[in-house]
PDB file of C-alpha atoms in Angstrom:
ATOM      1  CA  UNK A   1     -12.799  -8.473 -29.141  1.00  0.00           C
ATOM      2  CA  UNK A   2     -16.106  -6.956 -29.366  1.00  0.00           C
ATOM      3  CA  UNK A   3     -17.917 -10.152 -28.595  1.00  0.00           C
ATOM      4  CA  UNK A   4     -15.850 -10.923 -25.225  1.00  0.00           C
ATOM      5  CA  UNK A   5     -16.219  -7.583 -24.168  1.00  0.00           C
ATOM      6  CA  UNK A   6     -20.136  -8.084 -24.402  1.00  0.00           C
ATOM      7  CA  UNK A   7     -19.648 -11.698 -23.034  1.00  0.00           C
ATOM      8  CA  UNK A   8     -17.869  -9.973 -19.926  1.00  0.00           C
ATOM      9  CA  UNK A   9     -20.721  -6.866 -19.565  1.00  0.00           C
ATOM     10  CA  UNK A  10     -22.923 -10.279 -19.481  1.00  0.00           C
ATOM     11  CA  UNK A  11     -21.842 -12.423 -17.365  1.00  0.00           C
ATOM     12  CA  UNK A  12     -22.933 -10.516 -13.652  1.00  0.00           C
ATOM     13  CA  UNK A  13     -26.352 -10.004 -15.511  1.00  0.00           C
ATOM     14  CA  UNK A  14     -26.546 -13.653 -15.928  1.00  0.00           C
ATOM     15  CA  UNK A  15     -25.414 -14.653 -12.564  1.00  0.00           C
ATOM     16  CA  UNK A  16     -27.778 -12.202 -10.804  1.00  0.00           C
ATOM     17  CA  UNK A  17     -30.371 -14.460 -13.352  1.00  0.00           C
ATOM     18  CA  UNK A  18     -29.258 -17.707 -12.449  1.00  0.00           C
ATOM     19  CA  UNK A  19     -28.975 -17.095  -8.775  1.00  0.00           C
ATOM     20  CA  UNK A  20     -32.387 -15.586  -8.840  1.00  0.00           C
ATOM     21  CA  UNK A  21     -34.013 -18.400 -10.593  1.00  0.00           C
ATOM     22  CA  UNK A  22     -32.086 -21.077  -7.800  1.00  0.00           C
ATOM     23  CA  UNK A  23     -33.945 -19.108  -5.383  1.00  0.00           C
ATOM     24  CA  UNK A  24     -37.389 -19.186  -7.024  1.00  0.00           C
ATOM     25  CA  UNK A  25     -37.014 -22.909  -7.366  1.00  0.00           C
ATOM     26  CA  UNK A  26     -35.748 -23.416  -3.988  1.00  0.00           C
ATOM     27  CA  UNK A  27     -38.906 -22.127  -2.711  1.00  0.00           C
ATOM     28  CA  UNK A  28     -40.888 -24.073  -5.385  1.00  0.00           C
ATOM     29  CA  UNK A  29     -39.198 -27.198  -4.190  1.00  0.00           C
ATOM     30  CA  UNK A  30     -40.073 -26.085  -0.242  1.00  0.00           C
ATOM     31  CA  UNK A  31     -43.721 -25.724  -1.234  1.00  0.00           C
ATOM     32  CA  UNK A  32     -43.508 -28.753  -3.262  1.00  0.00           C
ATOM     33  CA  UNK A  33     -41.942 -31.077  -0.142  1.00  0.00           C
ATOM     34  CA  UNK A  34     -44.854 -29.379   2.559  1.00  0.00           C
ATOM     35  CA  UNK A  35     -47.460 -30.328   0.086  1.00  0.00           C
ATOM     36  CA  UNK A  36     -46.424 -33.859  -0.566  1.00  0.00           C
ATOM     37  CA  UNK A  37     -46.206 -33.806   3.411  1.00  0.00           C
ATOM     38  CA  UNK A  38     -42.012 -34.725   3.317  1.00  0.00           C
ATOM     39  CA  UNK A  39     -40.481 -34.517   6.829  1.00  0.00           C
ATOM     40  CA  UNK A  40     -37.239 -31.900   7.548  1.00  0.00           C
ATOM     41  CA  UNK A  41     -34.001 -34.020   7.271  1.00  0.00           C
ATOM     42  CA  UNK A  42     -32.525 -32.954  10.834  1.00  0.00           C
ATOM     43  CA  UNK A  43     -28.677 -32.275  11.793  1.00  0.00           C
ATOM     44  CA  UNK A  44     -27.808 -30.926  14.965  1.00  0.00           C
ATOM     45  CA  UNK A  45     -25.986 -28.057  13.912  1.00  0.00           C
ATOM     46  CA  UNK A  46     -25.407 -24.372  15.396  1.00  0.00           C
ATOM     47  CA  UNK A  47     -28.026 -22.030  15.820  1.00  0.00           C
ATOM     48  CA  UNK A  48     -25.690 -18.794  15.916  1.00  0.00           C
ATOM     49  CA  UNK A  49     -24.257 -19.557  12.327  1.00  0.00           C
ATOM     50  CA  UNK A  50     -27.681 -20.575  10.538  1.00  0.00           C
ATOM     51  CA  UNK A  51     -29.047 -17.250  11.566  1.00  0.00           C
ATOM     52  CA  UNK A  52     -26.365 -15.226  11.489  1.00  0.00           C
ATOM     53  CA  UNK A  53     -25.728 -16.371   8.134  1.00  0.00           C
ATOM     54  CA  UNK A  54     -29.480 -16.547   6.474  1.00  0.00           C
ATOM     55  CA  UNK A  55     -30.238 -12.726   7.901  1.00  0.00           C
ATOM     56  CA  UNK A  56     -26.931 -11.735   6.430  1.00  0.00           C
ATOM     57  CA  UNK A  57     -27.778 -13.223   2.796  1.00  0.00           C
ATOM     58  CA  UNK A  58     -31.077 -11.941   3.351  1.00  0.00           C
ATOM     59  CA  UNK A  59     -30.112  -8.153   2.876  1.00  0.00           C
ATOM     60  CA  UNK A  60     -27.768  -8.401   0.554  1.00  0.00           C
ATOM     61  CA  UNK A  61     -28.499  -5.211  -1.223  1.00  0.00           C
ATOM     62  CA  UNK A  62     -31.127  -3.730   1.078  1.00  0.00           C
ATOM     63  CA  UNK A  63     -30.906  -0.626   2.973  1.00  0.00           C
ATOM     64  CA  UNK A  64     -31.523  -2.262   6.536  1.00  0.00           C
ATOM     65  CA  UNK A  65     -28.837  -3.606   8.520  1.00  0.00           C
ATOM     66  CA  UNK A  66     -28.842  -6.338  11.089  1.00  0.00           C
ATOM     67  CA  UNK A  67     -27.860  -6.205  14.544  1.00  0.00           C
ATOM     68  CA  UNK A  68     -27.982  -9.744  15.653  1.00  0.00           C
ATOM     69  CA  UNK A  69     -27.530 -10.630  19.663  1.00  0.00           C
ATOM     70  CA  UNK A  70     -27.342 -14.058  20.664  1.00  0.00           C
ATOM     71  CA  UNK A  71     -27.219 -15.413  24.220  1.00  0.00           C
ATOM     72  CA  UNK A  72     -23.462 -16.520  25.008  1.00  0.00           C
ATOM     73  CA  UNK A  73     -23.202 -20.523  24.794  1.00  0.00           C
ATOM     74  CA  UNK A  74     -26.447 -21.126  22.873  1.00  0.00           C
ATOM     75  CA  UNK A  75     -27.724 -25.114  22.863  1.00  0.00           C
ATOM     76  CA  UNK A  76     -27.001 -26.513  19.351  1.00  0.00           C
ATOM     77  CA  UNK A  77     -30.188 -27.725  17.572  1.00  0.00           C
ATOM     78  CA  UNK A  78     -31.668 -30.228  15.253  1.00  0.00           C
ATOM     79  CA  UNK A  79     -33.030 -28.805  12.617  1.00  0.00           C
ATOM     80  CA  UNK A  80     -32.978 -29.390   8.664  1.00  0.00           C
ATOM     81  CA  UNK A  81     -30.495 -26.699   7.867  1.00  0.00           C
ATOM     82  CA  UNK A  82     -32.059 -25.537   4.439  1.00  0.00           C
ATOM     83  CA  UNK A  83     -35.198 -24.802   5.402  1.00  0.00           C
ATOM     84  CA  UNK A  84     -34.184 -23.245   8.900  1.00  0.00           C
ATOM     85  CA  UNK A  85     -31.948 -21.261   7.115  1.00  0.00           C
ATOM     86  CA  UNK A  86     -35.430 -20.170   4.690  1.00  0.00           C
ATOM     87  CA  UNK A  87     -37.258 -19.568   7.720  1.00  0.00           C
ATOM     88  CA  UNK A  88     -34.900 -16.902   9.070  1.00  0.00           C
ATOM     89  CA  UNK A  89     -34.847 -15.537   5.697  1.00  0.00           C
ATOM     90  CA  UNK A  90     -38.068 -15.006   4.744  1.00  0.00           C
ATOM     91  CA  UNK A  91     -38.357 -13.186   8.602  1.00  0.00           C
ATOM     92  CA  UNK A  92     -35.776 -10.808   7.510  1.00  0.00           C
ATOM     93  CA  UNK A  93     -37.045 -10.299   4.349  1.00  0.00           C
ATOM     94  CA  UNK A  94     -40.642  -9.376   5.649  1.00  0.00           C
ATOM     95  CA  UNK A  95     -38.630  -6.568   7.877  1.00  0.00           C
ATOM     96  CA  UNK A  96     -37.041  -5.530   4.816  1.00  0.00           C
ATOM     97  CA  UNK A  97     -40.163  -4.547   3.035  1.00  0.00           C
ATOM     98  CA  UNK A  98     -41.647  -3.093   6.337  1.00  0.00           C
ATOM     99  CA  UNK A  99     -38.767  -0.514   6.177  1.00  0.00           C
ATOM    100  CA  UNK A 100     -38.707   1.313   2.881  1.00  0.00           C
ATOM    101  CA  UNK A 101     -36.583   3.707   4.065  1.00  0.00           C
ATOM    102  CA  UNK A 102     -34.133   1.785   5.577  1.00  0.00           C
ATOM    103  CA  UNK A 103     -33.119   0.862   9.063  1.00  0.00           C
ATOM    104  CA  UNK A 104     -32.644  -1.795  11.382  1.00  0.00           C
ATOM    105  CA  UNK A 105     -34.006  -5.491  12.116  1.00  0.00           C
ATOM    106  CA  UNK A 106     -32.512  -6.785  15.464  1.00  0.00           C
ATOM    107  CA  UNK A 107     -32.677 -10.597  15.655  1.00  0.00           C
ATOM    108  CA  UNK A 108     -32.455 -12.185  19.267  1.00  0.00           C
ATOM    109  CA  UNK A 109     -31.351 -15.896  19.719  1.00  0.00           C
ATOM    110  CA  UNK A 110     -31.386 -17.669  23.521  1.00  0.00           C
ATOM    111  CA  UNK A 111     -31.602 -20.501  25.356  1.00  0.00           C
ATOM    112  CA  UNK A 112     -34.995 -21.025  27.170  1.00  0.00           C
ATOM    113  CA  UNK A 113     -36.344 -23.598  29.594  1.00  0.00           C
ATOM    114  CA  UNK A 114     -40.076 -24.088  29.390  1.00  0.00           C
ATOM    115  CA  UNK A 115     -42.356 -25.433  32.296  1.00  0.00           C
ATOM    116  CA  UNK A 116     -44.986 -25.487  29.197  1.00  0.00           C
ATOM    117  CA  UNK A 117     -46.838 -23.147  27.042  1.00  0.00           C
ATOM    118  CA  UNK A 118     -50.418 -23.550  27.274  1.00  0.00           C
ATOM    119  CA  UNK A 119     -50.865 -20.718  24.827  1.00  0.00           C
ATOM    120  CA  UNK A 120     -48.763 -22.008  21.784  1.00  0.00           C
ATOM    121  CA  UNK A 121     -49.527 -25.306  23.185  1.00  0.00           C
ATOM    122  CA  UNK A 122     -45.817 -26.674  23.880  1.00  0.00           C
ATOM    123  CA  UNK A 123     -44.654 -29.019  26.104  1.00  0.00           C
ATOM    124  CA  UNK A 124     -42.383 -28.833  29.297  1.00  0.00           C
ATOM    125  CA  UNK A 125     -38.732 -28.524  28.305  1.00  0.00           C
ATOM    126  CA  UNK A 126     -35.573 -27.314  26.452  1.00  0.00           C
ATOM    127  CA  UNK A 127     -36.387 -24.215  23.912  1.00  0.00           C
ATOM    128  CA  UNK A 128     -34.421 -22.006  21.854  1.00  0.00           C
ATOM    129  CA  UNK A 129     -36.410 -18.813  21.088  1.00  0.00           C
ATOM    130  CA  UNK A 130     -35.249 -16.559  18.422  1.00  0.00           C
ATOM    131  CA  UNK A 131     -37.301 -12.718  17.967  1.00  0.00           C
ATOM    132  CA  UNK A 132     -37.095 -10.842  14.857  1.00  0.00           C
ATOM    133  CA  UNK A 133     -37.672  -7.479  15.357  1.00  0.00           C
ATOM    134  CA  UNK A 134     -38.074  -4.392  12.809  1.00  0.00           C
ATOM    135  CA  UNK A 135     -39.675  -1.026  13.398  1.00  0.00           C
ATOM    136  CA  UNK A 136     -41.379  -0.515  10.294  1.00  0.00           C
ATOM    137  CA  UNK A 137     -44.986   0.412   8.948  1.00  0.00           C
ATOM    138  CA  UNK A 138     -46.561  -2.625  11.432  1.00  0.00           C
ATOM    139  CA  UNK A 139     -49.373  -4.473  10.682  1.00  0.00           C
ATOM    140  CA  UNK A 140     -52.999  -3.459  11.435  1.00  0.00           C
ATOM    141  CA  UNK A 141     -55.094  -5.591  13.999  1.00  0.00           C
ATOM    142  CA  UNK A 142     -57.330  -6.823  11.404  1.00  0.00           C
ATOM    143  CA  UNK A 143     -54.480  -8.349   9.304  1.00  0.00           C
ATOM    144  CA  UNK A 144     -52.777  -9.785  12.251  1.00  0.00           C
ATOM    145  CA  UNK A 145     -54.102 -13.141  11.996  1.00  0.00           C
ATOM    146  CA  UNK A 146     -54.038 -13.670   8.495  1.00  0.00           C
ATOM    147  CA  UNK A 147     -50.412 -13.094   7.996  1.00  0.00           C
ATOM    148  CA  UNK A 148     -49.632 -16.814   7.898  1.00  0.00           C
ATOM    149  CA  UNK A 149     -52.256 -17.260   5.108  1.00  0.00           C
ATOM    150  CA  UNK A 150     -50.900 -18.547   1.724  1.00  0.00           C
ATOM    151  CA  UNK A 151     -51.742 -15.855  -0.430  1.00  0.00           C
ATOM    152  CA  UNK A 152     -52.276 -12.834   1.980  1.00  0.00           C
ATOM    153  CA  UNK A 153     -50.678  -9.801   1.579  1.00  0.00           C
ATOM    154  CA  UNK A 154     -50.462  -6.070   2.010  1.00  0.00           C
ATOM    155  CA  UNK A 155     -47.887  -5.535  -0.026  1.00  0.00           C
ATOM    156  CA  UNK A 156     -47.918  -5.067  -4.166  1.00  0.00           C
ATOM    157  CA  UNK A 157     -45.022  -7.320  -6.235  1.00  0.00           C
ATOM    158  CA  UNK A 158     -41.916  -4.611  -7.301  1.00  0.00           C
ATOM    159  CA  UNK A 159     -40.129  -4.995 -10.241  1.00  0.00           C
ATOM    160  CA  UNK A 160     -38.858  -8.141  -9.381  1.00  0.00           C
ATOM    161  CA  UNK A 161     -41.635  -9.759  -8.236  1.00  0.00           C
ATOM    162  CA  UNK A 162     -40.810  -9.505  -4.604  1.00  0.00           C
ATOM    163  CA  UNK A 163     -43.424  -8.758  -1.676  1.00  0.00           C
ATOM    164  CA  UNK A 164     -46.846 -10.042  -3.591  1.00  0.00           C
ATOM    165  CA  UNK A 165     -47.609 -13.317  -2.056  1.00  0.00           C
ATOM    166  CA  UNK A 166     -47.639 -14.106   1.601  1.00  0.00           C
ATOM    167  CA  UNK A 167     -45.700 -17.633   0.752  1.00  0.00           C
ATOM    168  CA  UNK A 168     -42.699 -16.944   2.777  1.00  0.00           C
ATOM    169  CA  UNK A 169     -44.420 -16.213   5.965  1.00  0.00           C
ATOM    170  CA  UNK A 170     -47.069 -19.496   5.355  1.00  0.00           C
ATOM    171  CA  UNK A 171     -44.079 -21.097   4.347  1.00  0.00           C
ATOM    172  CA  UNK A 172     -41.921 -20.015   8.104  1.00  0.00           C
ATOM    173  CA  UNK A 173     -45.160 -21.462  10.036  1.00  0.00           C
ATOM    174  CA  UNK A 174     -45.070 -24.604   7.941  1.00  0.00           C
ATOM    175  CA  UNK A 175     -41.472 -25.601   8.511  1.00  0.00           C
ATOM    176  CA  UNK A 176     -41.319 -24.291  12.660  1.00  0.00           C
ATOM    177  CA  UNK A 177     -44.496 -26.369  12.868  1.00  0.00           C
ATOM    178  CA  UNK A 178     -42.727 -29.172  11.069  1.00  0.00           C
ATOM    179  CA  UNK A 179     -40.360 -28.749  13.654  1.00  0.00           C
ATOM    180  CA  UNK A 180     -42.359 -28.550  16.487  1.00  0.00           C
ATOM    181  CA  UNK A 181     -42.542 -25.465  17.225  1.00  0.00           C
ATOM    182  CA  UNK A 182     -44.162 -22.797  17.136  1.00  0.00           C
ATOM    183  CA  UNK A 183     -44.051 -19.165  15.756  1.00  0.00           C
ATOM    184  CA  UNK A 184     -46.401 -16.002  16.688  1.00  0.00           C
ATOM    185  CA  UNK A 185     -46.437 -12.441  15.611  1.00  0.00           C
ATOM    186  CA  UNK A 186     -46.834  -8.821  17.841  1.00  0.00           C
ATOM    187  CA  UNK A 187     -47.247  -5.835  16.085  1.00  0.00           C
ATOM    188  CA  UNK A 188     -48.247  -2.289  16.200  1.00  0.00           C
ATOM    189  CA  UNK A 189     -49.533  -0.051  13.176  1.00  0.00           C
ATOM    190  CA  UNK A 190     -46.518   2.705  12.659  1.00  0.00           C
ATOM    191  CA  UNK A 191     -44.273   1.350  15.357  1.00  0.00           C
ATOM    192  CA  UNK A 192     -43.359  -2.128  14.046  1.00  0.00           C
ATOM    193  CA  UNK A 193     -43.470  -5.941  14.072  1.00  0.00           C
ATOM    194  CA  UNK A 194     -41.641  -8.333  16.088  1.00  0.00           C
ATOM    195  CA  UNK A 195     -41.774 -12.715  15.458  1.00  0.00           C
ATOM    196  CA  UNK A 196     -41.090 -14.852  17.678  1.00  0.00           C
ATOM    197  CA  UNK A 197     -40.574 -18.438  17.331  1.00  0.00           C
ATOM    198  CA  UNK A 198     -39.907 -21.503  19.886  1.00  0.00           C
ATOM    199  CA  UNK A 199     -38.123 -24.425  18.693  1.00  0.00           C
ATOM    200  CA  UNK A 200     -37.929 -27.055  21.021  1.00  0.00           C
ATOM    201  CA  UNK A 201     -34.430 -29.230  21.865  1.00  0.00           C
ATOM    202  CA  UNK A 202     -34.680 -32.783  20.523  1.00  0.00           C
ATOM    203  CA  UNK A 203     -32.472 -35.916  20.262  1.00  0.00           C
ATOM    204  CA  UNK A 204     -28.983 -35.353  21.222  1.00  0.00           C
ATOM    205  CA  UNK A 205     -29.081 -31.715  21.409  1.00  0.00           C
ATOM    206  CA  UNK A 206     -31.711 -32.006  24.106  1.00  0.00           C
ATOM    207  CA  UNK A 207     -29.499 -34.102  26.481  1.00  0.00           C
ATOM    208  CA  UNK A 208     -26.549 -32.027  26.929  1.00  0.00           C
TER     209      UNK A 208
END
């Protein structure tokens, strides 16, 4: 009797474990397929569920809430689901640690027709564009172009180990790129941070 009750008092303890360490190694197996140069396996799929549901599973437990507004009748894309769905994740998860005391990250999905980017360097034609926005601590002018560095970071690991590499942003610019896209950063110290990534409409998706 003892012994199942201590089985049962466990068992979330393990889960919480397990589901932790699927996380760490889907990351180590993200890092693993960039390096080895592997190509994102593409489905057109929609865009409103991927990021609806990665920004959702991203703040699971957090005190910030999402207020996600996407355009009505959004194009599908073709993008490899997984690591789409890490991309948005990682995004929220940087807004998460911007706001230690809570709040909210509003996330912004439309349709958007380019005549071409000279900035970012894109070509003429079908976009979606998605913003993440928080209004946290910001990041100082200095840092700003070093966020998508490997190993930069402001922030010291907590207790879980979260917050003290700069892998998840590195890793967002890798898979965007991968993509074709592109992803850039505005932010102001004490005001907050916004990201804002172009993915570009290819295959099918791009015809309708």
């Amino acid at each position: 009797e003892m012994m199942a009750r201590g089985n049962r008092e466990l068992q979330p303890i393990l889960t919480r474990a397990l589901k932790a360490s699927e996380r760490t190694g889907d990351l180590t197996h993200q890092l693993l397929t960039f390096s080895k140069g592997g190509a994102p396996v593409k489905k057109i799929t929609s865009l409103e569920n991927i990021v609806k549901d990665s920004a959702e599973f991203a703040l699971r437990g957090s005190n910030v809430r999402c207020e996600f507004h996407p355009e009505p009748d959004l194009w599908p894309v073709e993008v490899d689901q997984g690591q789409f769905s890490q991309v948005i994740q990682n995004l929220v998860i940087n807004a998460v640690q911007a706001m230690p005391n809570g709040g909210v990250v509003r996330v912004f999905a439309e349709n958007l027709k380019l005549e071409g980017d000279t900035t970012l360097g894109l070509p003429p034609g079908r976009y979606c564009r998605i913003t993440v926005k928080d209004h946290g601590t910001g990041i100082k002018p200095e840092n700003l172009g070093k966020v998508f560095d490997p190993y930069f970071t402001t922030k010291t690991a907590d207790a879980q180990g979260q917050g003290g590499t700069g892998l998840g942003l590195s890793l967002a610019r890798e898979v965007i790129e991968a993509h074709q896209g592109r992803i850039r950063v505005e932010s102001a110290v004490g005001q907050g941070t916004m990201f804002t990534l172009k993915l570009p409409l290819t295959g099918t998706s791009a015809k309708k």
